[in-house]
Amino acid sequence: GAGVSQSPSNKVTEKGKDVELRCDPISGHTALYWYRQSLGQGLEFLIYFQGNSAPDKSGLPSDRFSAERTGGSVSTLTIQRTQQEDSAVYLCASSLATGPYGYTFGSGTRLTVV
Amino acid sequence: AQSVTQLGSHVSVSEGALVLLRCNYSSSVPPYLFWYVQYPNQGLQLLLKYTTGATLVKGINGFEAEFKKSETSFHLTKPSAHMSDAAEYFCAVIINAGNNRKLIWGLGTSLAVNP
């Protein structure tokens, strides 16, 4: 597609439920990133996928968080047993594999855990 | 450790005044530098970037930034602020330019423009 697409744009869930957030990157972008942005905070790196390499999961805050990327394209971020502190905007970005390129961001998914 | 520091989490200017948002980084090798803008309830949008060549780079919406190696800075400026410039601005850097991995981000500066 022309840009990075994220769905849903908003998600309200009950504490303890699992949620799945989807990211569809720009076609041809082999690098994909997930970030979390809490209210009034900066960007918190979660996970990074690059081609067929093992993902960099160093930013995942707990084992309740996981992500996968199927076929080197669409990615799903899953949060199990959601907690109120998981409430944030989850941003996905993609980029070309190498070179001094910045990221193209999606509009994010606003997750609210009640 | 590599880091990006944005001085001032909140900056307020009058409409028509100069905008100056500060960014300093730590790196022992030449970095690639970026400024992103985030308007309310939107994702991040690339404003401008420095890779190589001319150290003064121009971006969208009248913004520009100058890479100063001696000061390890990449401050963002705009000669005359407009109400529509009110947003969150993030400075970021790629240190290992041969491997486009994680950008290192500043914490952001919230710009308010007063009428």
CSV table of C-alpha atoms in Angstrom, one decimal:
chain,number,residue,atom,x,y,z
A,1,GLY,CA,0.0,0.0,0.0
A,2,ALA,CA,0.9,3.6,-0.1
A,3,GLY,CA,1.5,3.9,3.6
A,4,VAL,CA,1.7,1.9,6.8
A,5,SER,CA,-1.7,0.7,7.8
A,6,GLN,CA,-2.6,-0.2,11.4
A,7,SER,CA,-5.8,-1.7,12.7
A,8,PRO,CA,-7.9,-1.2,14.7
A,9,SER,CA,-7.4,2.5,15.2
A,10,ASN,CA,-9.0,2.3,18.6
A,11,LYS,CA,-9.4,-0.7,20.9
A,12,VAL,CA,-11.1,-0.8,24.3
A,13,THR,CA,-10.7,-4.0,26.2
A,14,GLU,CA,-11.3,-5.3,29.6
A,15,LYS,CA,-8.5,-6.1,32.0
A,16,GLY,CA,-7.3,-9.7,31.6
A,17,LYS,CA,-8.4,-10.0,27.9
A,18,ASP,CA,-6.1,-10.7,25.1
A,19,VAL,CA,-5.7,-8.2,22.2
A,20,GLU,CA,-4.2,-8.4,18.8
A,21,LEU,CA,-2.9,-5.3,16.9
A,22,ARG,CA,-2.2,-5.5,13.2
A,23,CYS,CA,0.3,-3.6,11.1
A,24,ASP,CA,0.5,-3.7,7.3
A,25,PRO,CA,3.8,-2.1,6.2
A,26,ILE,CA,4.7,-0.4,3.0
A,27,SER,CA,5.3,-2.9,0.2
A,28,GLY,CA,9.0,-3.6,-0.2
A,29,HIS,CA,10.0,-2.5,3.3
A,30,THR,CA,11.7,-5.3,4.9
A,31,ALA,CA,12.2,-3.7,8.3
A,32,LEU,CA,9.3,-3.4,10.7
A,33,TYR,CA,9.2,-1.8,14.1
A,34,TRP,CA,6.7,-1.7,16.9
A,35,TYR,CA,6.7,1.2,19.4
A,36,ARG,CA,4.6,2.1,22.4
A,37,GLN,CA,3.7,5.7,23.3
A,38,SER,CA,2.1,6.4,26.6
A,39,LEU,CA,0.3,9.6,27.3
A,40,GLY,CA,2.8,12.5,27.3
A,41,GLN,CA,5.7,10.1,26.9
A,42,GLY,CA,8.3,9.5,24.3
A,43,LEU,CA,8.6,6.4,22.1
A,44,GLU,CA,9.3,3.1,23.7
A,45,PHE,CA,10.8,0.5,21.4
A,46,LEU,CA,9.2,-2.9,21.6
A,47,ILE,CA,10.3,-5.1,18.8
A,48,TYR,CA,12.1,-5.0,15.4
A,49,PHE,CA,11.8,-7.4,12.4
A,50,GLN,CA,14.3,-7.4,9.6
A,51,GLY,CA,13.7,-9.8,6.7
A,52,ASN,CA,14.2,-13.4,7.7
A,53,SER,CA,16.5,-12.6,10.7
A,54,ALA,CA,15.5,-13.4,14.2
A,55,PRO,CA,13.5,-10.4,15.6
A,56,ASP,CA,15.0,-8.1,18.1
A,57,LYS,CA,12.6,-8.5,21.1
A,58,SER,CA,14.7,-6.6,23.6
A,59,GLY,CA,12.1,-3.9,24.1
A,60,LEU,CA,9.1,-6.2,25.0
A,61,PRO,CA,8.1,-5.2,28.5
A,62,SER,CA,7.0,-8.7,29.7
A,63,ASP,CA,6.2,-12.1,28.4
A,64,ARG,CA,2.6,-11.1,28.0
A,65,PHE,CA,3.8,-9.3,24.9
A,66,SER,CA,4.6,-11.1,21.6
A,67,ALA,CA,4.7,-10.3,18.0
A,68,GLU,CA,5.1,-12.1,14.7
A,69,ARG,CA,5.5,-11.2,11.1
A,70,THR,CA,4.1,-13.6,8.5
A,71,GLY,CA,5.6,-13.8,5.1
A,72,GLY,CA,7.9,-10.8,5.7
A,73,SER,CA,4.9,-8.5,5.5
A,74,VAL,CA,2.0,-8.1,7.9
A,75,SER,CA,2.8,-8.1,11.6
A,76,THR,CA,0.6,-8.8,14.6
A,77,LEU,CA,1.4,-7.6,18.1
A,78,THR,CA,-0.4,-9.7,20.8
A,79,ILE,CA,-0.9,-8.6,24.4
A,80,GLN,CA,-2.1,-11.4,26.7
A,81,ARG,CA,-4.0,-10.8,29.9
A,82,THR,CA,-4.0,-7.0,29.4
A,83,GLN,CA,-3.4,-4.7,32.3
A,84,GLN,CA,-4.3,-1.1,32.8
A,85,GLU,CA,-0.7,0.0,32.4
A,86,ASP,CA,-0.8,-1.5,28.9
A,87,SER,CA,-3.0,1.4,27.8
A,88,ALA,CA,-1.1,3.4,25.3
A,89,VAL,CA,-0.8,4.2,21.6
A,90,TYR,CA,0.9,1.4,19.7
A,91,LEU,CA,2.8,2.6,16.7
A,92,CYS,CA,4.1,0.5,13.8
A,93,ALA,CA,6.7,1.7,11.4
A,94,SER,CA,8.5,0.3,8.4
A,95,SER,CA,11.6,1.1,6.5
A,96,LEU,CA,13.9,-0.1,3.7
A,97,ALA,CA,16.5,-2.6,5.0
A,98,THR,CA,19.6,-0.6,4.8
A,99,GLY,CA,20.8,2.9,4.3
A,100,PRO,CA,20.1,6.2,6.0
A,101,TYR,CA,16.4,6.0,5.7
A,102,GLY,CA,13.9,7.1,8.3
A,103,TYR,CA,10.8,5.2,9.2
A,104,THR,CA,7.3,5.6,7.9
A,105,PHE,CA,4.8,5.4,10.7
A,106,GLY,CA,1.3,4.2,10.8
A,107,SER,CA,-1.3,6.2,12.6
A,108,GLY,CA,-1.3,3.9,15.5
A,109,THR,CA,-3.7,1.9,17.6
A,110,ARG,CA,-5.0,3.5,20.7
A,111,LEU,CA,-5.5,0.8,23.3
A,112,THR,CA,-7.5,1.4,26.4
A,113,VAL,CA,-7.7,-1.2,29.1
A,114,VAL,CA,-10.6,-0.8,31.5
B,1,ALA,CA,25.9,4.5,25.3
B,2,GLN,CA,24.3,6.2,22.3
B,3,SER,CA,21.7,8.8,23.3
B,4,VAL,CA,19.7,11.7,22.1
B,5,THR,CA,18.8,14.6,24.3
B,6,GLN,CA,16.2,17.1,23.6
B,7,LEU,CA,16.5,20.2,25.8
B,8,GLY,CA,13.1,21.4,27.0
B,9,SER,CA,10.1,19.0,27.1
B,10,HIS,CA,7.8,22.0,26.5
B,11,VAL,CA,8.5,25.1,24.4
B,12,SER,CA,6.1,27.9,24.0
B,13,VAL,CA,6.4,30.7,21.3
B,14,SER,CA,4.2,33.4,20.0
B,15,GLU,CA,2.8,33.2,16.5
B,16,GLY,CA,5.4,34.7,14.1
B,17,ALA,CA,8.3,34.2,16.5
B,18,LEU,CA,11.4,32.1,15.9
B,19,VAL,CA,11.1,28.4,16.7
B,20,LEU,CA,14.2,26.7,18.1
B,21,LEU,CA,14.0,23.1,19.3
B,22,ARG,CA,17.3,21.7,20.6
B,23,CYS,CA,18.7,18.3,20.0
B,24,ASN,CA,22.1,16.9,21.0
B,25,TYR,CA,23.3,13.4,20.5
B,26,SER,CA,26.2,11.2,21.6
B,27,SER,CA,28.1,9.3,19.0
B,28,SER,CA,31.7,8.4,18.2
B,29,VAL,CA,30.9,8.0,14.5
B,30,PRO,CA,29.0,10.2,12.1
B,31,PRO,CA,25.3,9.8,12.6
B,32,TYR,CA,22.3,10.1,10.5
B,33,LEU,CA,19.9,12.5,12.1
B,34,PHE,CA,16.1,12.9,11.9
B,35,TRP,CA,13.4,15.2,13.1
B,36,TYR,CA,9.8,13.9,13.2
B,37,VAL,CA,6.6,15.7,14.0
B,38,GLN,CA,3.5,14.3,15.6
B,39,TYR,CA,0.3,16.3,15.4
B,40,PRO,CA,-2.4,15.6,17.9
B,41,ASN,CA,-3.9,12.1,17.5
B,42,GLN,CA,-1.8,11.3,14.5
B,43,GLY,CA,1.3,9.2,13.8
B,44,LEU,CA,4.8,10.5,13.3
B,45,GLN,CA,5.8,12.3,10.1
B,46,LEU,CA,9.3,12.8,8.9
B,47,LEU,CA,10.2,16.5,8.9
B,48,LEU,CA,13.7,16.4,7.6
B,49,LYS,CA,16.9,14.3,7.8
B,50,TYR,CA,20.6,14.7,7.6
B,51,THR,CA,22.7,12.0,6.0
B,52,THR,CA,25.7,13.4,4.3
B,53,GLY,CA,26.7,16.6,2.4
B,54,ALA,CA,25.3,20.0,3.2
B,55,THR,CA,24.9,20.4,6.9
B,56,LEU,CA,21.9,22.7,6.7
B,57,VAL,CA,18.9,20.7,5.7
B,58,LYS,CA,15.5,22.0,4.8
B,59,GLY,CA,12.3,20.1,5.5
B,60,ILE,CA,8.6,20.4,5.1
B,61,ASN,CA,6.5,23.3,6.5
B,62,GLY,CA,9.4,25.8,6.5
B,63,PHE,CA,11.5,23.9,9.1
B,64,GLU,CA,15.2,23.5,8.8
B,65,ALA,CA,18.0,22.0,10.9
B,66,GLU,CA,21.8,22.3,11.0
B,67,PHE,CA,24.1,19.5,11.8
B,68,LYS,CA,27.0,20.8,13.9
B,69,LYS,CA,29.5,18.0,14.4
B,70,SER,CA,31.7,20.0,16.8
B,71,GLU,CA,28.7,20.6,19.0
B,72,THR,CA,27.1,17.2,18.4
B,73,SER,CA,23.8,19.1,17.8
B,74,PHE,CA,21.0,19.0,15.3
B,75,HIS,CA,18.7,21.9,16.4
B,76,LEU,CA,15.4,22.4,14.5
B,77,THR,CA,14.4,26.0,13.6
B,78,LYS,CA,11.7,27.9,11.8
B,79,PRO,CA,11.9,31.6,11.3
B,80,SER,CA,8.2,32.3,12.0
B,81,ALA,CA,5.9,30.1,14.0
B,82,HIS,CA,2.4,29.3,12.8
B,83,MET,CA,-0.5,28.1,14.9
B,84,SER,CA,-0.5,24.9,12.9
B,85,ASP,CA,3.0,24.1,14.1
B,86,ALA,CA,1.8,23.2,17.5
B,87,ALA,CA,2.8,19.5,17.9
B,88,GLU,CA,5.2,17.1,19.4
B,89,TYR,CA,8.6,17.1,17.9
B,90,PHE,CA,11.1,14.2,18.1
B,91,CYS,CA,14.7,14.1,17.3
B,92,ALA,CA,16.3,10.7,16.4
B,93,VAL,CA,19.6,9.3,15.3
B,94,ILE,CA,20.9,6.2,13.5
B,95,ILE,CA,24.4,5.6,14.8
B,96,ASN,CA,25.2,2.4,12.9
B,97,ALA,CA,24.4,3.6,9.5
B,98,GLY,CA,25.4,0.4,7.7
B,99,ASN,CA,22.5,-1.4,9.4
B,100,ASN,CA,19.3,0.5,9.4
B,101,ARG,CA,18.1,-0.8,12.8
B,102,LYS,CA,16.6,1.0,15.7
B,103,LEU,CA,16.5,4.7,15.6
B,104,ILE,CA,17.6,6.2,19.0
B,105,TRP,CA,14.9,8.7,20.0
B,106,GLY,CA,14.8,11.8,22.1
B,107,LEU,CA,11.9,12.1,24.5
B,108,GLY,CA,10.2,14.8,22.5
B,109,THR,CA,9.5,18.5,22.8
B,110,SER,CA,5.9,19.7,22.9
B,111,LEU,CA,5.6,23.0,20.9
B,112,ALA,CA,2.8,25.4,21.8
B,113,VAL,CA,2.2,28.4,19.6
B,114,ASN,CA,0.3,31.3,21.2
B,115,PRO,CA,-1.7,33.8,19.3
